Amino acid sequence: MGDWSLYFFAKLCLYYGGFIGFHWLPNLVFAIVLAFPLEVPLVRRARTVLAIPLAIVLLYYDSWLPSFGRVVSQAGALLEFDRAYLLELLGRFANPYVLAGMIFLAVAHLLLRQRVRLATFAFAGILSVPLASLVAGWQTGSSQEADRPAASVAASASANAAVALEPSAQLEAFYAAEEKKRVALPSILGSRAPFDVVLLHVCSLSWDDLAYLGETGQPLLNRFDAVFRNFNAASTYSGPSVMRVLRSTCGQAKHDEMYQGAPNECNLFHHFERAGFEVHGLLNHDGAFDNFARTLRGYGSLSQALDDNRFAPVAMRAFDNSPVYADGPLLAGWLERHAGTSRPMALYYNTITLHDGNRVPGANSSSSLVTFKPRLGKLLADLDRFISLLEQRGRPTVVLFVPEHGAGLRGDKMQIAGMREIPSPAVTLVPAAVKLIGVKGAEAAKTEVVDKPLSHFALGTLLAGFIADNPFEGDGGKPLAQRLQALPETPFVSENANIVVMRRGDGYLMRSPSGNWTAFKP
């Protein structure tokens, strides 16, 4: 095998350090091919020439980077990134600790290769991977059985073995339960106190991002009547995120099913139109990247033209150099333009002010990670002023603050900062909140903090309840705390095109693109 043993040692160190995965069988076959003795020098050189690109491909396959198919499917979008952002992304892959470890390993290999048969240790290391998995599985199973009472084991072994101990069955049971969830919005036209709905869909903000920045006590969130501490956005990219929030009247669908279209009963804004609302869509960007506007109007069924945003000043440039309009002037201007509207309105507003790769003119740094915190401060201040404008206007309004997904600012061993291919809880648990403007006595009420696991169906349920039992008329109907307590829970399942992360007991499991389940430690 010669110097190729260093390749396998490096990968094994990265694997046991949690930086990459390791498909032991392809690696074993590759190692056998490299170790097979060849007498003819020309053939040996040809093997080396062929082995180098195969080694690169195998390393990529073992990494947590997006699959080859995913990269090919998104090639067009990637080509739209400007050069500065691409260089910034490449720079995030540099880990000084990993680099130092690789240098140390290379030096050790250089000193030992003439004295020790390193190929033997390389094969032993490769075979240690499946062996370690078997031992870990046996220990987990033994500890679970030891923790369960004997009577419980005997009574539930046959009934629960397929579901309780098999992740794929648990996932399918989750989808089956979610498929049955439906809620309809009654008409608001006959209401004595019709109200507006404003849905603020914010790109790139999670609880973990706020914790990383030391901003979990944000004053804006304290202005809301309820804050959801355990709200799962379920996706990590804008396209599927907008489809999920606009399917709030149905349970959580599989990622692929959303791209097959949604029935009208699952479409929030279709319900708004049927209920008598005048619906609007407003973006602080052009909606061109990854066909966002087309997704919003197609899969999201926001069929009418989006409201014009070009009257607002440009605050920054996006990762593809397109304009990003200032949230404060945009929202204030939109509100002024619709000041005379008599019908109740439902507004979907999407902002990418926090998106990775945005460039702020005059900022001290061109790094979007560095400018994230000041961008966050500006966005939340703008939204705070917008809520104040809504309060001054005096019309009853339900404001929903729902981030699309997090920014992944912290990063981890599996993903660099800003990468969101793995739908981890650090990225999909977001600070959702609701505020009722115009409810008598609401000003003195404290913010309700909801800790139970929720997702978008809770929003549809809450809105349906507000129309059926209007909090703005008479005595306000059920107290908000009672409404929140009755919201249906949604167990944590997040997914992208190829990866699923699911809560299981006190931990999480991840299903890789190959379909294998592994323990996930966020």
Short mmCIF file of N, CA and C in Angstrom, two decimals, residues 181-267:
data_model
loop_
_atom_site.label_atom_id
_atom_site.label_comp_id
_atom_site.label_asym_id
_atom_site.label_seq_id
_atom_site.Cartn_x
_atom_site.Cartn_y
_atom_site.Cartn_z
N LYS A 181 -53.82 15.42 9.83
CA LYS A 181 -54.09 16.73 10.44
C LYS A 181 -54.63 17.70 9.40
N ARG A 182 -55.77 18.29 9.70
CA ARG A 182 -56.40 19.28 8.83
C ARG A 182 -57.11 20.31 9.68
N VAL A 183 -57.09 21.57 9.26
CA VAL A 183 -57.87 22.60 9.92
C VAL A 183 -58.32 23.58 8.84
N ALA A 184 -59.54 24.10 8.97
CA ALA A 184 -60.08 25.05 8.00
C ALA A 184 -60.33 26.39 8.68
N LEU A 185 -60.15 27.46 7.91
CA LEU A 185 -60.42 28.80 8.42
C LEU A 185 -61.85 29.19 8.07
N PRO A 186 -62.69 29.45 9.09
CA PRO A 186 -64.05 29.90 8.79
C PRO A 186 -64.04 31.30 8.21
N SER A 187 -65.18 31.76 7.70
CA SER A 187 -65.27 33.10 7.11
C SER A 187 -65.13 34.17 8.18
N ILE A 188 -64.44 35.24 7.81
CA ILE A 188 -64.27 36.37 8.72
C ILE A 188 -65.22 37.51 8.37
N LEU A 189 -65.93 37.38 7.24
CA LEU A 189 -66.74 38.49 6.74
C LEU A 189 -67.89 38.84 7.67
N GLY A 190 -68.40 37.87 8.38
CA GLY A 190 -69.51 38.15 9.28
C GLY A 190 -69.08 38.54 10.67
N SER A 191 -67.79 38.64 10.88
CA SER A 191 -67.28 38.95 12.22
C SER A 191 -67.57 40.40 12.58
N ARG A 192 -67.88 40.64 13.85
CA ARG A 192 -68.09 42.00 14.33
C ARG A 192 -66.77 42.74 14.53
N ALA A 193 -65.65 41.99 14.56
CA ALA A 193 -64.33 42.62 14.74
C ALA A 193 -63.33 41.93 13.83
N PRO A 194 -63.48 42.12 12.51
CA PRO A 194 -62.51 41.50 11.59
C PRO A 194 -61.11 42.04 11.85
N PHE A 195 -60.12 41.21 11.59
CA PHE A 195 -58.73 41.60 11.88
C PHE A 195 -57.83 41.27 10.71
N ASP A 196 -56.69 41.94 10.67
CA ASP A 196 -55.66 41.66 9.67
C ASP A 196 -54.71 40.59 10.20
N VAL A 197 -53.99 39.95 9.28
CA VAL A 197 -52.94 38.99 9.63
C VAL A 197 -51.66 39.40 8.91
N VAL A 198 -50.59 39.53 9.65
CA VAL A 198 -49.27 39.84 9.07
C VAL A 198 -48.32 38.70 9.42
N LEU A 199 -47.86 38.00 8.41
CA LEU A 199 -46.91 36.90 8.59
C LEU A 199 -45.52 37.37 8.20
N LEU A 200 -44.65 37.52 9.18
CA LEU A 200 -43.27 37.96 8.96
C LEU A 200 -42.39 36.73 8.85
N HIS A 201 -42.00 36.38 7.63
CA HIS A 201 -41.20 35.17 7.38
C HIS A 201 -39.75 35.60 7.22
N VAL A 202 -38.96 35.35 8.24
CA VAL A 202 -37.59 35.87 8.33
C VAL A 202 -36.57 34.79 7.99
N CYS A 203 -35.75 35.05 7.01
CA CYS A 203 -34.72 34.09 6.61
C CYS A 203 -33.55 34.13 7.59
N SER A 204 -33.09 32.95 8.02
CA SER A 204 -31.81 32.79 8.71
C SER A 204 -31.77 33.33 10.14
N LEU A 205 -32.60 32.76 11.02
CA LEU A 205 -32.54 33.10 12.44
C LEU A 205 -33.08 31.94 13.27
N SER A 206 -32.23 31.36 14.10
CA SER A 206 -32.64 30.26 14.99
C SER A 206 -32.32 30.63 16.43
N TRP A 207 -32.84 29.83 17.36
CA TRP A 207 -32.50 30.03 18.76
C TRP A 207 -31.00 29.87 18.98
N ASP A 208 -30.39 28.92 18.27
CA ASP A 208 -28.96 28.71 18.44
C ASP A 208 -28.16 29.90 17.94
N ASP A 209 -28.63 30.54 16.86
CA ASP A 209 -27.96 31.75 16.38
C ASP A 209 -28.02 32.85 17.44
N LEU A 210 -29.20 33.02 18.05
CA LEU A 210 -29.34 34.04 19.09
C LEU A 210 -28.45 33.73 20.29
N ALA A 211 -28.39 32.43 20.66
CA ALA A 211 -27.54 32.04 21.79
C ALA A 211 -26.07 32.28 21.47
N TYR A 212 -25.67 31.97 20.25
CA TYR A 212 -24.28 32.16 19.82
C TYR A 212 -23.88 33.63 19.90
N LEU A 213 -24.83 34.51 19.61
CA LEU A 213 -24.56 35.95 19.63
C LEU A 213 -24.83 36.58 20.99
N GLY A 214 -25.36 35.79 21.93
CA GLY A 214 -25.73 36.33 23.23
C GLY A 214 -26.94 37.23 23.17
N GLU A 215 -27.90 36.90 22.27
CA GLU A 215 -29.05 37.76 22.03
C GLU A 215 -30.37 37.08 22.34
N THR A 216 -30.39 36.06 23.20
CA THR A 216 -31.64 35.33 23.45
C THR A 216 -32.69 36.19 24.16
N GLY A 217 -32.28 37.26 24.83
CA GLY A 217 -33.24 38.13 25.51
C GLY A 217 -33.66 39.31 24.67
N GLN A 218 -33.81 39.12 23.37
CA GLN A 218 -34.13 40.21 22.46
C GLN A 218 -35.41 40.96 22.88
N PRO A 219 -35.34 42.29 23.00
CA PRO A 219 -36.52 43.07 23.38
C PRO A 219 -37.71 42.88 22.45
N LEU A 220 -37.44 42.67 21.15
CA LEU A 220 -38.55 42.51 20.21
C LEU A 220 -39.41 41.32 20.61
N LEU A 221 -38.78 40.19 20.95
CA LEU A 221 -39.55 39.00 21.31
C LEU A 221 -40.40 39.26 22.55
N ASN A 222 -39.92 40.11 23.44
CA ASN A 222 -40.69 40.42 24.66
C ASN A 222 -41.93 41.25 24.37
N ARG A 223 -42.02 41.82 23.17
CA ARG A 223 -43.22 42.58 22.80
C ARG A 223 -44.34 41.66 22.35
N PHE A 224 -44.01 40.41 22.04
CA PHE A 224 -45.04 39.49 21.57
C PHE A 224 -45.81 38.90 22.75
N ASP A 225 -47.03 38.45 22.47
CA ASP A 225 -47.87 37.86 23.52
C ASP A 225 -47.49 36.42 23.80
N ALA A 226 -46.90 35.75 22.82
CA ALA A 226 -46.48 34.36 23.01
C ALA A 226 -45.23 34.10 22.20
N VAL A 227 -44.29 33.41 22.80
CA VAL A 227 -43.04 33.02 22.13
C VAL A 227 -42.92 31.50 22.23
N PHE A 228 -42.64 30.88 21.09
CA PHE A 228 -42.54 29.41 21.02
C PHE A 228 -41.07 29.01 21.11
N ARG A 229 -40.70 28.39 22.20
CA ARG A 229 -39.31 28.01 22.44
C ARG A 229 -38.90 26.75 21.70
N ASN A 230 -39.87 25.96 21.27
CA ASN A 230 -39.57 24.66 20.68
C ASN A 230 -40.29 24.50 19.35
N PHE A 231 -40.22 25.55 18.52
CA PHE A 231 -40.90 25.56 17.22
C PHE A 231 -39.93 25.06 16.15
N ASN A 232 -40.33 24.01 15.44
CA ASN A 232 -39.48 23.40 14.43
C ASN A 232 -39.90 23.85 13.04
N ALA A 233 -39.01 24.59 12.35
CA ALA A 233 -39.29 25.03 10.99
C ALA A 233 -39.19 23.90 9.99
N ALA A 234 -38.52 22.80 10.37
CA ALA A 234 -38.50 21.52 9.62
C ALA A 234 -37.66 21.51 8.35
N SER A 235 -37.26 22.67 7.82
CA SER A 235 -36.42 22.73 6.62
C SER A 235 -35.32 23.76 6.84
N THR A 236 -34.31 23.73 5.99
CA THR A 236 -33.18 24.65 6.16
C THR A 236 -32.91 25.52 4.94
N TYR A 237 -33.76 25.44 3.93
CA TYR A 237 -33.61 26.28 2.75
C TYR A 237 -34.91 27.03 2.49
N SER A 238 -34.82 28.17 1.80
CA SER A 238 -35.96 29.06 1.65
C SER A 238 -37.11 28.43 0.86
N GLY A 239 -36.82 27.73 -0.22
CA GLY A 239 -37.88 27.14 -1.04
C GLY A 239 -38.81 26.24 -0.25
N PRO A 240 -38.28 25.15 0.33
CA PRO A 240 -39.16 24.29 1.14
C PRO A 240 -39.73 25.00 2.36
N SER A 241 -39.00 25.98 2.91
CA SER A 241 -39.50 26.68 4.09
C SER A 241 -40.76 27.47 3.78
N VAL A 242 -40.78 28.14 2.62
CA VAL A 242 -41.98 28.92 2.29
C VAL A 242 -43.15 27.99 2.00
N MET A 243 -42.87 26.83 1.40
CA MET A 243 -43.96 25.88 1.16
C MET A 243 -44.52 25.35 2.47
N ARG A 244 -43.64 25.12 3.45
CA ARG A 244 -44.11 24.58 4.73
C ARG A 244 -44.97 25.60 5.48
N VAL A 245 -44.54 26.86 5.52
CA VAL A 245 -45.32 27.84 6.28
C VAL A 245 -46.65 28.13 5.59
N LEU A 246 -46.71 28.02 4.27
CA LEU A 246 -47.96 28.25 3.56
C LEU A 246 -48.84 27.00 3.49
N ARG A 247 -48.35 25.89 4.07
CA ARG A 247 -49.18 24.68 4.20
C ARG A 247 -49.61 24.49 5.67
N SER A 248 -49.75 25.59 6.37
CA SER A 248 -49.98 25.53 7.81
C SER A 248 -51.33 24.95 8.21
N THR A 249 -52.24 24.78 7.27
CA THR A 249 -53.54 24.20 7.63
C THR A 249 -53.55 22.68 7.52
N CYS A 250 -52.40 22.10 7.20
CA CYS A 250 -52.25 20.64 7.19
C CYS A 250 -51.00 20.26 7.98
N GLY A 251 -50.88 18.98 8.30
CA GLY A 251 -49.73 18.50 9.04
C GLY A 251 -48.47 18.52 8.18
N GLN A 252 -47.37 18.16 8.79
CA GLN A 252 -46.06 18.22 8.13
C GLN A 252 -45.94 17.16 7.05
N ALA A 253 -45.62 17.58 5.84
CA ALA A 253 -45.50 16.66 4.70
C ALA A 253 -44.04 16.27 4.49
N LYS A 254 -43.83 15.16 3.78
CA LYS A 254 -42.49 14.78 3.36
C LYS A 254 -41.93 15.85 2.42
N HIS A 255 -40.62 15.96 2.41
CA HIS A 255 -39.97 16.97 1.58
C HIS A 255 -40.38 16.82 0.11
N ASP A 256 -40.30 15.62 -0.43
CA ASP A 256 -40.60 15.42 -1.85
C ASP A 256 -42.07 15.66 -2.17
N GLU A 257 -42.96 15.37 -1.23
CA GLU A 257 -44.39 15.52 -1.47
C GLU A 257 -44.77 16.98 -1.67
N MET A 258 -44.03 17.88 -1.05
CA MET A 258 -44.36 19.30 -1.18
C MET A 258 -44.20 19.78 -2.62
N TYR A 259 -43.27 19.18 -3.35
CA TYR A 259 -43.03 19.58 -4.72
C TYR A 259 -44.00 18.93 -5.71
N GLN A 260 -44.94 18.18 -5.18
CA GLN A 260 -45.99 17.61 -6.01
C GLN A 260 -47.25 18.47 -5.97
N GLY A 261 -47.14 19.61 -5.28
CA GLY A 261 -48.28 20.51 -5.16
C GLY A 261 -49.10 20.19 -3.92
N ALA A 262 -49.83 21.16 -3.45
CA ALA A 262 -50.63 20.98 -2.24
C ALA A 262 -52.11 21.17 -2.57
N PRO A 263 -52.98 20.33 -2.02
CA PRO A 263 -54.41 20.56 -2.21
C PRO A 263 -54.82 21.87 -1.55
N ASN A 264 -55.92 22.46 -2.03
CA ASN A 264 -56.35 23.75 -1.49
C ASN A 264 -56.59 23.71 0.01
N GLU A 265 -57.01 22.56 0.51
CA GLU A 265 -57.29 22.46 1.94
C GLU A 265 -56.02 22.61 2.77
N CYS A 266 -54.85 22.46 2.14
CA CYS A 266 -53.60 22.58 2.86
C CYS A 266 -52.94 23.95 2.67
N ASN A 267 -53.57 24.83 1.90
CA ASN A 267 -52.93 26.10 1.56
C ASN A 267 -53.49 27.23 2.39
#
